[in-house]
Coordinates of C-alpha atoms and ligand atoms in Angstrom, one line a residue:
X1 CA 125.0 119.0 97.3
X2 CA 123.4 121.2 94.7
X3 CA 125.2 120.2 91.5
X4 CA 125.0 122.3 88.4
X5 CA 122.9 119.6 86.7
X6 CA 120.4 119.6 89.5
X7 CA 120.2 123.4 89.6
X8 CA 119.6 123.4 85.9
X9 CA 116.8 120.7 86.2
X10 CA 115.2 122.7 89.1
X11 CA 115.3 125.9 87.1
X12 CA 113.8 124.1 84.1
X13 CA 111.0 122.6 86.2
X14 CA 110.3 126.0 87.8
X15 CA 110.1 127.7 84.4
X16 CA 107.7 125.0 83.2
X17 CA 105.6 125.6 86.2
X18 CA 105.5 129.3 85.8
X19 CA 104.6 128.8 82.2
X20 CA 101.8 126.4 83.0
X21 CA 100.4 128.5 85.8
X22 CA 100.4 131.8 83.9
X23 CA 99.1 130.2 80.8
X24 CA 96.4 128.5 82.7
X25 CA 95.4 131.8 84.2
X26 CA 95.4 134.0 81.2
X27 CA 93.9 131.5 79.0
X28 CA 91.0 130.5 81.3
X29 CA 89.5 133.7 80.1
X30 CA 90.7 133.8 76.6
X31 CA 91.9 130.9 74.3
X32 CA 91.7 128.0 76.8
X33 CA 88.0 127.8 76.6
X34 CA 87.4 128.4 72.9
X35 CA 84.8 130.9 71.9
X36 CA 81.5 129.4 72.8
X37 CA 80.3 129.0 69.2
X38 CA 83.2 127.0 68.0
X39 CA 83.2 124.7 71.0
X40 CA 79.5 124.4 70.8
X41 CA 79.7 123.4 67.2
X42 CA 82.4 120.9 67.9
X43 CA 80.5 119.5 70.8
X44 CA 77.4 119.1 68.9
X45 CA 79.2 117.6 66.0
X46 CA 77.4 119.8 63.5
X47 CA 79.9 118.8 60.9
X48 CA 78.4 115.4 60.4
X49 CA 74.8 116.5 60.7
X50 CA 75.3 119.3 58.1
X51 CA 76.9 117.0 55.6
X52 CA 74.1 114.5 56.1
X53 CA 76.2 111.8 57.7
X54 CA 74.4 109.4 60.0
X55 CA 75.6 110.1 63.5
X56 CA 77.9 107.2 64.6
X57 CA 76.8 107.5 68.2
X58 CA 73.2 106.3 68.7
X59 CA 70.8 108.0 71.1
X60 CA 71.3 107.4 74.7
X61 CA 68.7 105.9 77.0
X62 CA 68.1 107.9 80.2
X63 CA 67.4 106.0 83.3
X64 CA 64.0 107.6 83.5
X65 CA 63.4 107.6 87.2
X66 CA 66.4 109.8 87.7
X67 CA 66.7 111.7 84.4
X68 CA 66.1 115.4 84.7
X69 CA 66.8 115.6 88.4
X70 CA 68.9 118.5 89.4
X71 CA 71.7 118.9 91.8
X72 CA 70.3 120.6 94.9
X73 CA 72.0 123.8 95.7
X74 CA 74.1 123.6 98.9
X75 CA 72.2 125.2 101.7
X76 CA 75.2 126.5 103.6
X77 CA 76.8 128.6 100.8
X78 CA 76.5 131.7 103.0
X79 CA 78.4 130.2 105.9
X80 CA 81.2 129.0 103.7
X81 CA 82.1 132.5 102.8
X82 CA 82.3 133.5 106.4
X83 CA 84.7 131.0 107.8
X84 CA 86.4 128.5 105.6
X85 CA 89.1 127.7 108.1
X86 CA 86.8 125.5 110.1
X87 CA 84.9 124.1 107.2
X88 CA 85.1 120.4 106.4
X89 CA 87.4 119.1 103.7
X90 CA 84.5 118.6 101.4
X91 CA 83.1 122.0 101.9
X92 CA 86.5 123.6 101.3
X93 CA 86.8 121.8 98.1
X94 CA 83.3 122.8 97.0
X95 CA 84.0 126.4 97.8
X96 CA 87.4 126.3 96.0
X97 CA 86.1 124.5 92.9
X98 CA 82.5 125.3 92.4
X99 CA 80.5 123.1 90.0
X100 CA 78.4 124.6 87.2
X101 CA 76.8 121.9 85.0
X102 CA 75.8 124.5 82.4
X103 CA 79.3 125.6 81.6
X104 CA 81.0 124.1 78.6
X105 CA 83.4 121.2 78.9
X106 CA 86.8 122.9 79.2
X107 CA 89.1 122.3 76.2
X108 CA 91.9 120.7 78.1
X109 CA 93.6 117.3 77.7
X110 CA 95.7 116.2 80.6
X111 CA 98.2 113.4 80.7
X112 CA 101.0 112.4 83.1
X113 CA 104.3 110.7 82.4
X114 CA 107.8 110.5 83.7
X115 CA 109.1 112.5 80.7
X116 CA 107.7 115.3 78.5
X117 CA 107.2 114.6 74.8
X118 CA 110.2 116.9 74.1
X119 CA 112.5 114.4 76.0
X120 CA 114.4 111.7 74.1
X121 CA 113.3 109.3 76.9
X122 CA 109.6 109.9 76.4
X123 CA 109.3 106.5 74.7
X124 CA 108.8 105.9 71.0
X125 CA 105.8 103.6 71.6
X126 CA 103.8 106.3 73.3
X127 CA 104.3 109.0 70.6
X128 CA 101.5 107.9 68.3
X129 CA 99.1 107.7 71.2
X130 CA 100.1 111.1 72.6
X131 CA 99.9 112.7 69.1
X132 CA 96.4 111.3 68.5
X133 CA 94.9 113.5 71.2
X134 CA 96.2 116.7 69.7
X135 CA 95.3 115.6 66.2
X136 CA 91.7 114.8 67.2
X137 CA 91.3 117.9 69.3
X138 CA 92.5 121.0 67.4
X139 CA 92.2 124.1 69.6
X140 CA 92.5 122.2 72.8
X141 CA 95.3 122.8 75.3
X142 CA 97.1 119.4 75.6
X143 CA 99.5 119.0 78.5
X144 CA 101.7 116.1 79.5
X145 CA 102.6 116.8 83.1
X146 CA 105.7 115.2 84.5
X147 CA 105.9 114.2 88.2
X148 CA 108.1 117.2 89.0
X149 CA 105.8 119.7 87.3
X150 CA 102.7 118.0 88.9
X151 CA 104.1 118.9 92.4
X152 CA 104.3 122.6 91.5
X153 CA 101.0 122.7 89.6
X154 CA 99.1 121.1 92.5
X155 CA 100.7 123.4 95.0
X156 CA 99.4 126.3 93.0
X157 CA 95.9 124.8 92.6
X158 CA 95.4 123.5 96.1
X159 CA 97.2 126.1 98.3
X160 CA 94.1 126.7 100.3
X161 CA 93.4 123.0 101.0
X162 CA 96.8 122.0 102.4
X163 CA 95.6 118.5 103.6
X164 CA 95.2 117.5 99.9
X165 CA 98.8 118.5 99.2
X166 CA 100.0 116.6 102.3
X167 CA 98.2 113.5 101.1
X168 CA 99.6 113.8 97.6
X169 CA 103.1 114.2 98.8
X170 CA 102.7 111.3 101.3
X171 CA 101.6 108.7 98.7
X172 CA 104.4 106.1 98.6
X173 CA 104.0 104.8 95.0
X174 CA 104.1 106.6 91.6
X175 CA 101.0 104.7 90.5
X176 CA 99.0 106.1 93.5
X177 CA 100.2 109.7 92.7
X178 CA 99.2 109.2 89.0
X179 CA 95.7 108.0 90.1
X180 CA 95.3 110.9 92.5
X181 CA 96.6 113.4 90.0
X182 CA 93.8 112.7 87.5
X183 CA 91.1 113.4 90.0
X184 CA 92.9 116.5 91.3
X185 CA 93.4 118.1 87.9
X186 CA 89.9 117.4 86.7
X187 CA 88.4 118.7 90.0
X188 CA 90.4 121.9 89.7
X189 CA 90.4 122.5 86.0
X190 CA 88.1 120.0 84.2
X191 CA 88.6 118.7 80.7
X192 CA 89.8 115.2 79.6
X193 CA 92.3 113.1 81.4
X194 CA 93.8 110.1 79.6
X195 CA 96.6 107.7 80.3
X196 CA 99.7 108.2 78.2
X197 CA 99.3 104.8 76.6
X198 CA 95.8 105.5 75.4
X199 CA 95.0 106.6 71.8
X200 CA 92.1 108.9 70.9
X201 CA 90.2 107.1 68.1
X202 CA 87.4 109.7 67.9
X203 CA 87.2 113.4 69.0
X204 CA 85.5 113.9 72.3
X205 CA 83.0 116.0 70.4
X206 CA 81.5 112.7 69.2
X207 CA 81.5 110.9 72.5
X208 CA 78.1 112.1 73.6
X209 CA 75.0 111.0 71.7
X210 CA 73.3 113.9 69.8
X211 CA 70.2 113.9 71.9
X212 CA 72.1 114.6 75.1
X213 CA 72.2 118.3 75.9
X214 CA 75.9 119.2 76.7
X215 CA 74.8 121.7 79.3
X216 CA 73.2 118.9 81.4
X217 CA 76.3 116.7 81.6
X218 CA 79.2 117.1 83.9
X219 CA 80.9 113.8 83.8
X220 CA 81.5 111.2 81.1
X221 CA 82.8 107.8 82.0
X222 CA 83.4 104.4 80.4
X223 CA 83.2 100.8 81.5
X224 CA 86.3 98.8 82.2
X225 CA 84.8 95.5 83.0
X226 CA 81.4 93.9 82.9
X227 CA 82.2 90.2 83.7
X228 CA 79.0 88.3 83.1
X229 CA 80.2 85.1 84.7
X230 CA 79.5 83.3 87.9
X231 CA 83.1 83.5 89.2
X232 CA 83.6 87.2 88.4
X233 CA 84.7 88.0 91.9
X234 CA 87.8 85.8 91.4
X235 CA 89.0 88.2 88.7
X236 CA 87.4 91.5 89.4
X237 CA 86.9 93.7 92.4
X238 CA 83.5 94.9 91.3
X239 CA 80.7 93.4 89.1
X240 CA 80.8 96.5 87.0
X241 CA 84.0 98.4 87.0
X242 CA 84.2 102.0 85.6
X243 CA 87.5 102.8 84.0
X244 CA 89.7 105.7 85.0
X245 CA 92.2 105.7 82.2
X246 CA 90.0 108.2 80.3
X247 CA 87.6 110.6 82.0
X248 CA 85.9 113.8 80.8
X249 CA 84.6 116.2 83.4
X250 CA 83.6 119.7 84.2
X251 CA 85.6 121.3 87.1
X252 CA 84.1 120.8 90.5
X253 CA 82.0 117.8 89.7
X254 CA 80.8 116.3 93.0
X255 CA 82.1 112.8 92.1
X256 CA 85.6 114.3 91.8
X257 CA 85.2 116.3 95.0
X258 CA 84.2 113.1 96.9
X259 CA 87.0 110.9 95.5
X260 CA 89.6 113.6 96.3
X261 CA 88.2 113.9 99.8
X262 CA 88.2 110.2 100.2
X263 CA 91.8 109.6 99.0
X264 CA 93.0 112.6 101.1
X265 CA 91.4 111.2 104.3
X266 CA 92.4 107.6 103.7
X267 CA 96.0 108.7 103.0
X268 CA 96.3 110.8 106.1
X269 CA 94.7 108.1 108.2
X270 CA 97.1 105.5 106.8
X271 CA 100.0 107.9 107.3
X272 CA 99.2 108.5 110.9
X273 CA 98.8 104.8 111.5
X274 CA 102.2 104.2 109.8
X275 CA 100.6 102.0 107.1
X276 CA 102.0 103.8 104.0
X277 CA 105.5 102.5 104.1
X278 CA 104.7 98.9 103.5
X279 CA 101.9 99.6 101.0
X280 CA 101.4 96.8 98.5
X281 CA 100.8 97.1 94.8
X282 CA 97.7 94.9 94.9
X283 CA 95.9 97.3 97.2
X284 CA 96.1 100.2 94.7
X285 CA 92.8 99.3 93.1
X286 CA 90.9 99.8 96.3
X287 CA 92.9 102.8 97.5
X288 CA 93.0 105.1 94.4
X289 CA 92.1 102.9 91.5
X290 CA 89.0 101.7 89.7
X291 CA 87.4 100.1 92.8
X292 CA 87.1 103.3 94.8
X293 CA 86.3 105.2 91.6
X294 CA 83.4 102.8 90.9
X295 CA 82.1 103.0 94.5
X296 CA 82.3 106.7 94.5
X297 CA 80.2 107.0 91.3
X298 CA 77.6 104.6 92.5
X299 CA 77.4 106.4 95.9
X300 CA 76.8 109.7 94.0
X301 CA 74.1 108.2 91.8
X302 CA 72.3 107.0 95.0
X303 CA 72.8 110.2 97.0
X304 CA 69.7 112.1 97.9
X305 CA 71.6 115.3 98.2
X306 CA 72.0 115.2 94.4
X307 CA 69.0 113.2 93.2
X308 CA 65.4 113.3 94.0
X309 CA 65.0 109.8 95.4
X310 CA 61.3 110.0 96.2
X311 CA 60.3 108.7 92.7
X312 CA 62.9 106.0 92.6
X313 CA 62.2 102.3 93.2
X314 CA 65.6 101.4 94.6
X315 CA 69.3 102.0 94.2
X316 CA 71.2 102.3 90.9
X317 CA 73.4 99.2 90.7
X318 CA 75.6 97.3 88.3
X319 CA 72.3 95.9 86.8
X320 CA 71.6 99.2 85.3
X321 CA 74.8 99.1 83.2
X322 CA 75.5 95.5 82.4
X323 CA 75.4 94.6 78.8
X324 CA 74.5 98.1 77.6
X325 CA 75.1 99.0 74.0
X326 CA 74.4 102.7 74.0
X327 CA 75.2 105.5 76.4
X328 CA 73.1 106.0 79.4
X329 CA 72.5 109.2 81.3
X330 CA 71.9 109.3 85.0
X331 CA 71.4 112.9 86.1
X332 CA 74.5 114.7 84.9
X333 CA 76.6 111.6 84.4
X334 CA 76.9 109.8 81.1
X335 CA 78.1 106.2 81.1
X336 CA 79.4 105.0 77.8
X337 CA 79.1 101.3 76.8
X338 CA 82.2 99.0 77.2
X339 CA 83.1 99.4 73.5
X340 CA 83.7 103.1 73.9
X341 CA 86.7 103.1 76.2
X342 CA 87.6 99.4 76.2
X343 CA 87.2 98.2 72.6
X344 CA 89.1 95.2 71.3
X345 CA 89.3 93.2 74.5
X346 CA 87.3 90.5 72.8
X347 CA 85.1 89.7 75.8
X348 CA 82.3 91.1 77.9
X349 CA 80.5 92.3 74.8
X350 CA 83.1 94.8 73.7
X351 CA 83.3 95.4 70.0
X352 CA 86.5 96.0 68.0
X353 CA 88.5 99.2 67.4
X354 CA 86.8 100.0 64.2
X355 CA 83.3 100.0 65.7
X356 CA 81.6 103.4 65.5
X357 CA 81.3 103.5 69.3
X358 CA 85.0 102.8 69.9
X359 CA 86.4 106.2 71.1
X360 CA 89.7 105.4 72.8
X361 CA 92.2 102.5 72.5
X362 CA 93.9 101.6 75.8
X363 CA 97.0 99.5 75.6
X364 CA 96.7 96.6 78.0
X365 CA 100.2 95.3 77.4
X366 CA 98.9 91.7 77.4
X367 CA 97.4 92.2 80.8
X368 CA 94.0 91.4 79.6
X369 CA 94.2 87.8 80.6
X370 CA 92.2 86.4 83.5
X371 CA 95.3 85.7 85.5
X372 CA 96.3 89.3 85.4
X373 CA 92.9 90.9 85.8
X374 CA 92.8 90.9 89.5
X375 CA 95.5 93.5 89.6
X376 CA 94.1 95.6 86.8
X377 CA 94.4 98.7 89.0
X378 CA 98.2 98.2 89.2
X379 CA 98.8 97.9 85.5
X380 CA 100.3 101.4 85.4
X381 CA 102.8 100.4 88.0
X382 CA 105.1 98.5 85.7
X383 CA 105.1 101.3 83.2
X384 CA 106.1 104.1 85.5
Ligands
NAG1 C1 86.4 105.9 100.7 O1 85.6 105.1 99.8 C2 85.5 103.7 100.2 C3 84.7 103.0 99.1 O2 85.5 102.4 98.2 C4 84.9 103.6 101.6 O3 84.8 102.2 101.9 C5 85.6 104.4 102.6 O4 85.0 104.4 103.8 C6 85.8 105.8 102.1 N1 86.6 106.5 103.1 C7 86.4 107.8 103.4 C8 87.4 108.4 104.4 O5 85.5 108.5 103.0
NAG2 C1 71.5 102.7 98.4 O1 72.8 103.3 98.3 C2 73.2 104.1 99.4 C3 74.5 104.8 99.0 O2 75.4 103.9 98.4 C4 73.3 103.1 100.6 O3 73.7 103.9 101.7 C5 72.0 102.4 100.8 O4 72.2 101.5 101.9 C6 71.5 101.7 99.6 N1 70.2 101.2 99.8 C7 69.8 100.0 99.4 C8 68.4 99.7 99.6 O5 70.6 99.2 98.9

C-alpha cells in the first residue's frame, strides 16, 4: 500500500532527480564547467608556480614507446548515425558518450551513499571526508547520490542504452551497484568519483605533474596494491591492482566504455543463466571491482585500436608500474604511484599521509591486513 510516508519519500526522490537533471543540463553549458581560464589555472596550479613554490608533484616519466600516440578515430562514425538500433553495445555507448581528450576535466565530484549529507543518518565519521572534497575544490559541483536518486539519474543518462539499465537494476548486491555506478557516471559525465570514506588531501589540480599537458590526459588512476612478494597471489587477485575508490576521467573515455560494456554483458549473461541470485561477496572483485578494472586498463594499454603498436617491444604489464615513485603516462592515461591514492598503508613502498605525493586518504577500516586483503573488493560491502 502506498502510505503517506512512502509517497512523501517518492516525491522527495523525484524532486531531487529533477533538480539534478535540470541542473546537470543547464550547467553543462554554464557554471558546471568553470570558465576555461579559471579551470586552466587551477589545473595548471599556477598558484604555486607564481609564488615560487617548488611543485610538490615531480615530473612524470612517459613510457616512451607509447607516449604521444593518438587514439585512432573510429572508422565507422558515419554508419553509427544511420542506424544505432542495430549497433553493438560498445558502438552505442561510443555514440552516446563521445570522447574528446582535448576537453577540460569536468568540475564534478561524484560520491554515492545510502544517505545524503543533509540526513541525520549520514554518519558522523564520514562528514569530514565528504567536506574535504568541497573544501579542496571550490567551484566544483559536488554530489552525493543516494541509491534511489542513482536509479533516476541513470535512467535519464542511459535511456538510449536500455541494456545498461537492465544490468544495473539486476545487480543483486549494493556493492555491485556502487561499483557499477562509478563507471557509469564517469562515462556519461566525467569528473572525479571518490568513495564516501575517502578524504581529499590535495586538490585534483595538483594531481598531475606540471609537465603533463592536461589536454592529452583523459584518465587518472592510482595503485591499490603492488605486492612485491613471492606469495602475492595468495593475498591479491592481480600483481598490480589499480584502485577504483578514486578515479578522475573525462566523459566517454574508452576504458570506461569498455568496463561498462563488460559489466553489462556479464550481468545479463549471469541473469539469463540464473547465476545472480546466489552471487557471493568474494566474487565482487572479479565481477565489478578492482580485478576487472585492472584488466580493462591493461587491455586498453595494449589495444592496437588505440595505440600504435608497431614501435612497441611487447605488452605493457605490471612490470611497467611496480615500485614507481612518480606518475607515469601511457597515451592518455596517467598512473599515479601507490603513495598518491593509498598513502599510509605502511607497505608496498607507500609513503605516509603527509608525503607531498599523498593525494587522497582512503579509510581501510582495519582491513589492510593480509588475512583480509583477498576480499579487498568487498570492503565496501560491510559499510553499505
Ligand atoms: C570482462 O572482462 C574480463 C576480464 O577481467 C574478461 O575475462 C571477460 O571475458 C570480459 N567479459 C566480456 C563480456 O567482455
Ligand atoms: C598483449 O595484450 C593483449 C591484450 O591484453 C593480448 O591479447 C595479447 O595476447 C598480449 N600479447 C602478449 C605477447 O602477451
